[in-house]
Amino acid sequence: MLAPEQELLSSSKPIKYGELIILGYNGSLPKGDRGRRRSRFALFKRPKANGVKPSTVHSACSLQTAKAISNKNQHSVSYTLSRAQTVVVEYTHDSTTDMFQIGRSTESPIDFVVLDTVPGCHNKSGTMSSQSTISRFACRIVCQRAPPYTAHIYAAGFDSSKSIFLGEQAAKWWCSDSQMDGLTTNGVLVMRPQHGFTCESKAGSWREISVCGNVFKLRESRSTQKHGKPLVNECHELVDGTLIDLCGATLLWRSAEGLSHTPTPKHLEVLWRELNAARPQCPVDLHTLAFPSLERSSNPDHQLWAYLSCGHVHGHHGWRGSTEEDESQSGEDLGLEQGEREGECPLCRTRGLYVPLKLGLESGFYLDTAPPTHAFSPCGHVCSERTTHFWSRQLLPQGTQRLCPACPFCMQPLARHRKSVRLIFQGPLD
């Protein structure tokens, strides 16, 4: 038991369960974080518990079933088996848990509004997908209000009438305990890393989570009606570093404990200033280069560029060792992304992509507090060596079928043969 003064002290600071960070936005949305629409969302202990848990199952078409569906004060999940039969599971209040809901809808039950992420959209004036594949009520996370504050994820969220509806086309089935369970149309996928979000972490396998929180192997295709093989020995608890895919956006779960060991934006700023204090030089134009601080924008004359084949850092110079044929072709003709160039490094004569370097601003993606010495290829986002090594091994969903490594700061797929490069800076001549 805590003494009265200890209770007052412990209650003065809100308890954080963890945070959800959307991959691809590098610290903020293109048009700014506003309200429930932001790049990261913190889950705090609520003043009053709002969790729910399943209770009564109505399996026959009856007056009770109709009342359960129409009662807007009662949480329920409806499983439509046919036009003539709907199974309704009533949910009751759970005073031991807090519930948080994530989805595309802007209705009030959604705590964290998430829209589709287009790879590299942070640098394309906030371009978004015209047709979303994210469910309006995609998933819910339930956190225990008592230590150790464990968090669990479930597919689907309750709408404004406190209901979840799974239609005839949705995958659904009876469980051995006489409960119904099912999957959402495009599914909620989870990848729990081995050894958490640490330098020793190894990627786990992607799994699908059901409405009741059961774990399955992936379906043959994202929206097929037949669920994958049940994995009874695996659970739906979120551990630090768990990745959650909503078929259009991928989120990273960071526990409160894990975040306490993560570098802060201020710490990253110190690392960048230390790098700038070394006064890296452009070997061609011989002027000093610098990363911009968080308070000011980059000066084009001091912008750092690098050849991703060798890692040599330069300023933006016109000479690229290009042939006349190369000069006659635009970057689009060569199949390059905007901002990418191809040329020959003046120092080592190696040919390859020549891209501007960009700071990795989202501190939640970092595994350590080491200096920014490596860059992802081909996007040029800069962070620590262990951070690039970790994300280079993670297979992230791209669309409904493809899995490939991608830069967490912009979600651009990484190069097939060399996913990151160690940067080589030229020191001042004096």
XYZ file of C-alpha atoms in Angstrom:
430
model
C 0.000 0.000 0.000
C 1.199 3.506 -0.797
C 1.284 6.265 1.784
C -1.176 9.161 1.082
C 1.634 11.433 -0.146
C 2.950 8.629 -2.407
C -0.523 8.073 -3.851
C -0.796 11.787 -4.612
C 2.619 11.758 -6.272
C 1.877 8.658 -8.323
C -1.463 10.040 -9.523
C -0.052 13.432 -10.540
C 1.526 12.040 -13.708
C -0.708 10.157 -16.190
C 0.227 6.544 -16.824
C 1.261 5.881 -20.417
C 0.617 2.421 -21.852
C 2.595 3.064 -25.032
C 2.484 4.779 -28.417
C 1.481 3.914 -31.971
C 3.664 5.424 -34.714
C 2.710 5.296 -38.401
C 5.544 4.274 -40.685
C 6.280 6.630 -43.559
C 5.834 10.112 -42.069
C 9.156 10.869 -40.339
C 7.759 12.616 -37.285
C 4.732 14.526 -38.596
C 2.036 14.418 -41.254
C 2.669 16.416 -44.467
C 0.015 18.988 -43.568
C 0.671 18.872 -39.833
C -0.703 16.834 -36.931
C -4.231 17.851 -36.028
C -6.501 16.333 -33.394
C -6.928 12.590 -33.854
C -5.177 12.703 -37.243
C -1.448 12.592 -36.514
C 1.687 10.536 -37.168
C 1.832 9.095 -33.645
C -0.713 8.468 -30.908
C -0.028 8.046 -27.198
C -2.258 5.712 -25.140
C -2.754 6.978 -21.590
C -4.731 5.459 -18.735
C -8.246 6.845 -18.924
C -9.890 8.613 -15.959
C -12.608 5.963 -16.132
C -12.386 2.464 -17.599
C -14.173 2.003 -20.942
C -13.199 -1.598 -21.712
C -15.730 -4.273 -22.658
C -15.725 -8.091 -22.637
C -17.988 -10.687 -24.301
C -20.917 -12.039 -22.313
C -24.207 -13.420 -23.739
C -24.409 -15.176 -27.126
C -27.727 -15.061 -29.034
C -27.586 -17.699 -31.744
C -31.266 -17.846 -32.716
C -33.446 -15.242 -34.404
C -35.372 -13.963 -31.413
C -36.594 -10.800 -29.768
C -33.463 -10.743 -27.598
C -31.285 -10.872 -30.713
C -33.139 -7.961 -32.307
C -32.903 -5.941 -29.099
C -29.164 -6.612 -28.803
C -28.593 -5.356 -32.359
C -30.718 -2.214 -31.961
C -29.569 -1.272 -28.429
C -27.141 1.641 -28.860
C -26.182 1.476 -25.186
C -25.015 -2.127 -25.497
C -21.764 -3.157 -27.199
C -22.298 -6.129 -29.500
C -20.766 -8.067 -32.382
C -23.135 -9.363 -35.083
C -22.154 -12.314 -37.285
C -24.467 -12.679 -40.287
C -24.560 -16.348 -41.270
C -27.385 -15.986 -43.775
C -30.319 -13.729 -44.505
C -32.310 -15.758 -42.011
C -29.765 -16.082 -39.197
C -27.518 -13.665 -37.339
C -25.514 -14.543 -34.240
C -25.112 -11.646 -31.810
C -22.564 -11.583 -29.005
C -23.284 -9.016 -26.299
C -20.372 -7.297 -24.561
C -20.491 -5.963 -21.008
C -18.460 -3.282 -19.248
C -14.994 -4.316 -18.043
C -13.734 -2.115 -15.208
C -10.209 -3.540 -15.466
C -9.381 -2.394 -19.026
C -9.179 0.674 -21.257
C -10.111 0.369 -24.932
C -8.634 2.436 -27.787
C -9.897 2.212 -31.376
C -8.025 2.807 -34.647
C -9.475 3.227 -38.133
C -10.140 5.433 -41.131
C -13.445 6.806 -39.821
C -13.569 10.241 -38.207
C -16.547 9.262 -36.045
C -16.138 9.815 -32.308
C -15.504 6.150 -31.317
C -12.193 6.248 -33.252
C -9.333 7.507 -31.065
C -6.641 7.414 -33.760
C -7.628 8.263 -37.344
C -5.344 6.545 -39.885
C -5.390 7.032 -43.659
C -3.546 5.138 -46.377
C 0.195 5.750 -46.599
C 1.711 6.284 -50.034
C 5.451 5.459 -50.042
C 7.406 8.712 -50.078
C 4.253 10.833 -49.666
C 5.953 12.992 -47.003
C 7.916 14.561 -49.815
C 5.027 14.794 -52.279
C 2.809 17.481 -50.758
C 0.834 14.960 -48.728
C -0.461 12.909 -51.636
C -2.864 10.254 -50.382
C -4.465 7.216 -51.916
C -7.801 8.004 -53.615
C -9.316 4.621 -52.735
C -8.630 3.481 -49.184
C -8.182 -0.162 -48.252
C -8.147 0.589 -44.510
C -11.329 -0.338 -42.664
C -13.352 2.509 -41.174
C -13.211 0.688 -37.836
C -10.023 -1.323 -38.303
C -8.993 -2.565 -34.871
C -9.038 -1.954 -31.143
C -6.352 -2.158 -28.478
C -7.283 -3.129 -24.932
C -4.901 -2.220 -22.093
C -4.955 -3.539 -18.541
C -5.393 -0.679 -16.066
C -3.238 -2.432 -13.436
C 0.489 -3.237 -13.661
C 2.140 -4.505 -15.804
C -0.318 -2.646 -18.106
C -0.296 -5.285 -20.853
C -1.893 -4.368 -24.191
C -3.757 -6.724 -26.544
C -5.005 -6.144 -30.077
C -8.289 -7.240 -31.665
C -9.535 -6.915 -35.239
C -12.480 -4.560 -35.886
C -13.750 -1.650 -33.822
C -17.153 -0.629 -32.504
C -19.020 2.036 -34.482
C -21.167 4.926 -33.209
C -23.968 2.490 -32.327
C -21.451 0.400 -30.326
C -21.733 -2.418 -32.850
C -19.425 -4.517 -35.001
C -21.066 -6.098 -38.060
C -19.547 -9.004 -40.000
C -21.619 -9.578 -43.140
C -22.251 -12.775 -45.070
C -19.062 -12.385 -47.113
C -16.788 -12.006 -44.080
C -14.837 -14.999 -42.762
C -16.513 -16.290 -39.607
C -16.856 -19.569 -37.671
C -17.961 -21.223 -34.437
C -15.255 -21.825 -31.825
C -14.943 -24.831 -29.520
C -16.173 -22.755 -26.557
C -19.478 -21.984 -28.333
C -18.330 -18.468 -29.213
C -18.291 -16.937 -32.681
C -15.184 -15.443 -34.218
C -14.287 -13.842 -37.540
C -11.929 -11.745 -39.639
C -12.326 -8.319 -41.202
C -12.333 -7.930 -44.992
C -8.657 -7.065 -45.530
C -7.492 -8.271 -42.142
C -5.333 -6.949 -39.307
C -1.797 -8.337 -39.481
C 0.717 -8.337 -36.632
C 4.442 -9.082 -36.499
C 5.969 -9.540 -33.037
C 9.780 -9.289 -33.159
C 11.882 -11.762 -31.222
C 13.741 -10.143 -28.284
C 11.648 -6.974 -28.546
C 12.801 -3.714 -30.117
C 16.501 -4.077 -29.376
C 19.788 -4.446 -31.233
C 19.460 -8.234 -30.775
C 15.940 -8.237 -32.237
C 15.010 -10.607 -35.039
C 11.992 -10.320 -37.295
C 9.092 -12.620 -36.491
C 6.447 -13.997 -38.850
C 3.398 -12.003 -39.865
C 0.153 -13.270 -38.311
C -3.508 -12.336 -38.602
C -5.613 -11.326 -35.606
C -9.317 -12.136 -35.360
C -12.197 -10.161 -33.847
C -11.828 -12.167 -30.617
C -8.040 -11.796 -30.563
C -7.113 -15.268 -31.784
C -3.945 -15.708 -33.871
C -3.783 -17.325 -37.313
C -1.319 -17.845 -40.128
C -1.927 -15.551 -43.093
C -4.738 -16.360 -45.496
C -3.957 -17.478 -49.053
C -4.944 -13.986 -50.159
C -5.683 -10.929 -48.075
C -9.492 -11.041 -48.416
C -10.311 -14.717 -48.935
C -13.119 -16.094 -46.744
C -11.101 -19.007 -45.358
C -8.913 -18.219 -42.338
C -5.350 -19.480 -42.017
C -4.146 -22.197 -39.655
C -4.939 -21.395 -35.977
C -1.861 -20.827 -33.811
C -3.048 -21.707 -30.318
C 0.426 -21.284 -28.774
C 0.739 -17.657 -29.892
C -0.999 -14.681 -28.298
C -2.202 -11.251 -29.392
C -0.312 -9.289 -26.745
C 1.599 -6.288 -28.051
C 5.296 -6.275 -27.181
C 7.693 -3.401 -27.772
C 8.426 -3.187 -31.503
C 5.282 -4.996 -32.684
C 4.256 -4.014 -36.210
C 0.542 -3.702 -37.032
C -0.610 -3.620 -40.660
C -4.087 -2.345 -41.533
C -3.823 -2.959 -45.306
C -2.860 0.549 -46.326
C -0.871 1.735 -43.313
C 1.632 0.046 -41.005
C 1.964 1.068 -37.353
C 4.754 0.476 -34.860
C 3.851 -0.204 -31.218
C 6.306 1.186 -28.694
C 5.717 0.307 -25.043
C 6.225 2.929 -22.353
C 9.228 0.963 -21.074
C 10.738 0.755 -24.562
C 10.250 4.476 -25.167
C 12.195 5.267 -21.993
C 15.316 3.850 -23.692
C 14.704 5.582 -27.037
C 16.583 8.766 -28.003
C 14.538 11.949 -27.779
C 14.346 14.532 -30.598
C 16.627 16.758 -28.496
C 19.219 13.977 -28.284
C 19.092 13.509 -32.053
C 19.571 17.253 -32.458
C 22.743 17.042 -30.353
C 24.091 14.234 -32.554
C 23.446 16.268 -35.713
C 25.133 19.334 -34.235
C 28.185 17.241 -33.319
C 28.351 15.987 -36.903
C 28.048 19.551 -38.229
C 30.731 20.721 -35.778
C 33.184 18.449 -37.595
C 32.640 20.716 -40.646
C 32.270 18.085 -43.380
C 33.426 19.403 -46.765
C 32.316 18.903 -50.338
C 35.357 17.356 -52.073
C 34.400 19.028 -55.371
C 33.311 22.567 -54.477
C 35.279 22.629 -51.178
C 32.529 24.327 -49.144
C 31.251 23.277 -45.719
C 28.178 21.042 -45.553
C 25.637 20.819 -42.737
C 22.432 19.106 -41.710
C 19.702 21.648 -40.843
C 18.561 21.998 -37.240
C 14.962 21.258 -36.285
C 14.262 24.998 -36.074
C 15.435 26.012 -39.549
C 15.140 24.683 -43.068
C 18.035 23.431 -45.135
C 20.223 25.821 -47.105
C 20.559 24.332 -50.627
C 24.207 25.471 -50.756
C 24.995 23.357 -47.675
C 22.768 20.350 -48.491
C 24.494 16.975 -48.146
C 24.325 14.550 -51.064
C 25.827 11.072 -51.282
C 26.674 8.435 -53.846
C 24.850 5.355 -52.553
C 27.180 2.928 -54.308
C 30.197 4.004 -52.221
C 28.866 6.306 -49.478
C 31.018 9.343 -50.281
C 29.272 12.544 -49.147
C 29.346 15.660 -51.358
C 27.497 18.894 -51.859
C 25.167 19.284 -54.816
C 27.507 19.704 -57.772
C 26.939 19.691 -61.496
C 29.729 17.269 -62.397
C 28.552 13.675 -62.135
C 30.899 11.907 -64.515
C 28.029 11.546 -66.946
C 28.360 10.599 -70.562
C 26.650 12.579 -73.308
C 24.052 9.838 -73.521
C 23.335 10.120 -69.770
C 22.981 13.897 -70.020
C 20.403 13.548 -72.810
C 18.162 11.409 -70.623
C 16.078 12.734 -67.754
C 15.772 11.020 -64.378
C 12.284 9.890 -65.376
C 13.654 8.274 -68.537
C 16.197 6.375 -66.416
C 13.463 5.119 -64.067
C 14.639 7.243 -61.127
C 12.488 8.803 -58.425
C 12.197 12.564 -57.991
C 15.384 13.964 -56.434
C 17.482 10.963 -57.495
C 20.422 11.287 -59.891
C 22.847 8.784 -61.298
C 26.503 9.513 -61.826
C 30.117 8.696 -61.064
C 31.695 9.519 -57.692
C 34.634 11.946 -58.241
C 36.611 10.301 -55.421
C 36.432 6.592 -56.250
C 34.943 6.599 -59.767
C 32.117 4.272 -58.685
C 28.849 4.771 -60.546
C 25.527 4.742 -58.769
C 22.636 6.776 -57.407
C 23.463 10.299 -56.221
C 20.757 11.496 -53.801
C 20.177 14.244 -51.207
C 20.501 13.081 -47.604
C 17.569 13.588 -45.256
C 17.548 13.269 -41.484
C 15.500 10.530 -39.846
C 13.441 12.702 -37.484
C 11.093 10.103 -35.933
C 12.970 9.076 -32.788
C 10.606 6.149 -32.153
C 12.181 4.261 -35.060
C 15.694 4.365 -33.537
C 17.215 1.375 -31.751
C 20.083 3.239 -30.106
C 21.631 6.644 -29.482
C 24.578 6.220 -31.849
C 25.549 8.968 -34.340
C 23.828 9.192 -37.765
C 26.408 7.375 -39.877
C 24.318 5.346 -42.355
C 21.713 6.078 -45.020
C 18.933 3.967 -46.473
C 19.099 3.276 -50.198
C 17.616 4.669 -52.373
C 15.732 7.306 -50.338
C 18.744 8.762 -48.461
C 17.243 8.950 -44.942
C 20.066 9.084 -42.401
C 20.146 7.418 -38.962
C 22.353 5.130 -36.857
C 23.963 1.923 -38.146
C 21.935 -0.426 -35.943
C 18.705 1.301 -36.910
C 19.371 0.814 -40.631
C 20.415 -2.798 -39.985
C 17.199 -3.540 -38.064
C 14.797 -2.055 -40.608
C 16.683 -3.543 -43.562
C 15.718 -7.004 -42.260
C 12.026 -6.260 -41.687
C 9.586 -7.392 -44.362
C 6.771 -4.825 -44.512
C 3.485 -5.232 -46.407
C 3.319 -3.271 -49.662
C -0.214 -3.522 -51.047
C -2.196 -6.721 -50.492
C 0.316 -9.365 -51.583
C 3.887 -8.075 -51.476
C 6.298 -8.069 -48.515
C 9.613 -6.220 -48.769
C 12.003 -4.132 -46.631
C 11.274 -0.399 -46.645
C 12.607 2.764 -45.046
C 10.502 3.438 -41.919
C 10.781 7.212 -42.430
C 9.182 7.262 -45.908
C 8.107 3.632 -46.612
C 9.972 3.619 -49.926
C 11.068 0.030 -50.735
C 14.786 -0.489 -50.212
C 17.251 -1.444 -52.923
C 17.449 -5.160 -53.529
C 21.212 -5.649 -53.265
C 22.372 -2.827 -50.973
C 19.689 -1.602 -48.609
C 21.860 0.893 -46.706
C 25.313 2.440 -46.972
C 27.897 3.762 -44.512
C 28.480 7.464 -45.167
C 32.049 8.686 -45.733
C 32.543 12.351 -44.852
C 35.414 14.513 -46.116
C 36.963 16.585 -43.315
C 38.081 20.230 -43.649
C 41.376 20.802 -45.424
C 42.628 23.188 -42.730
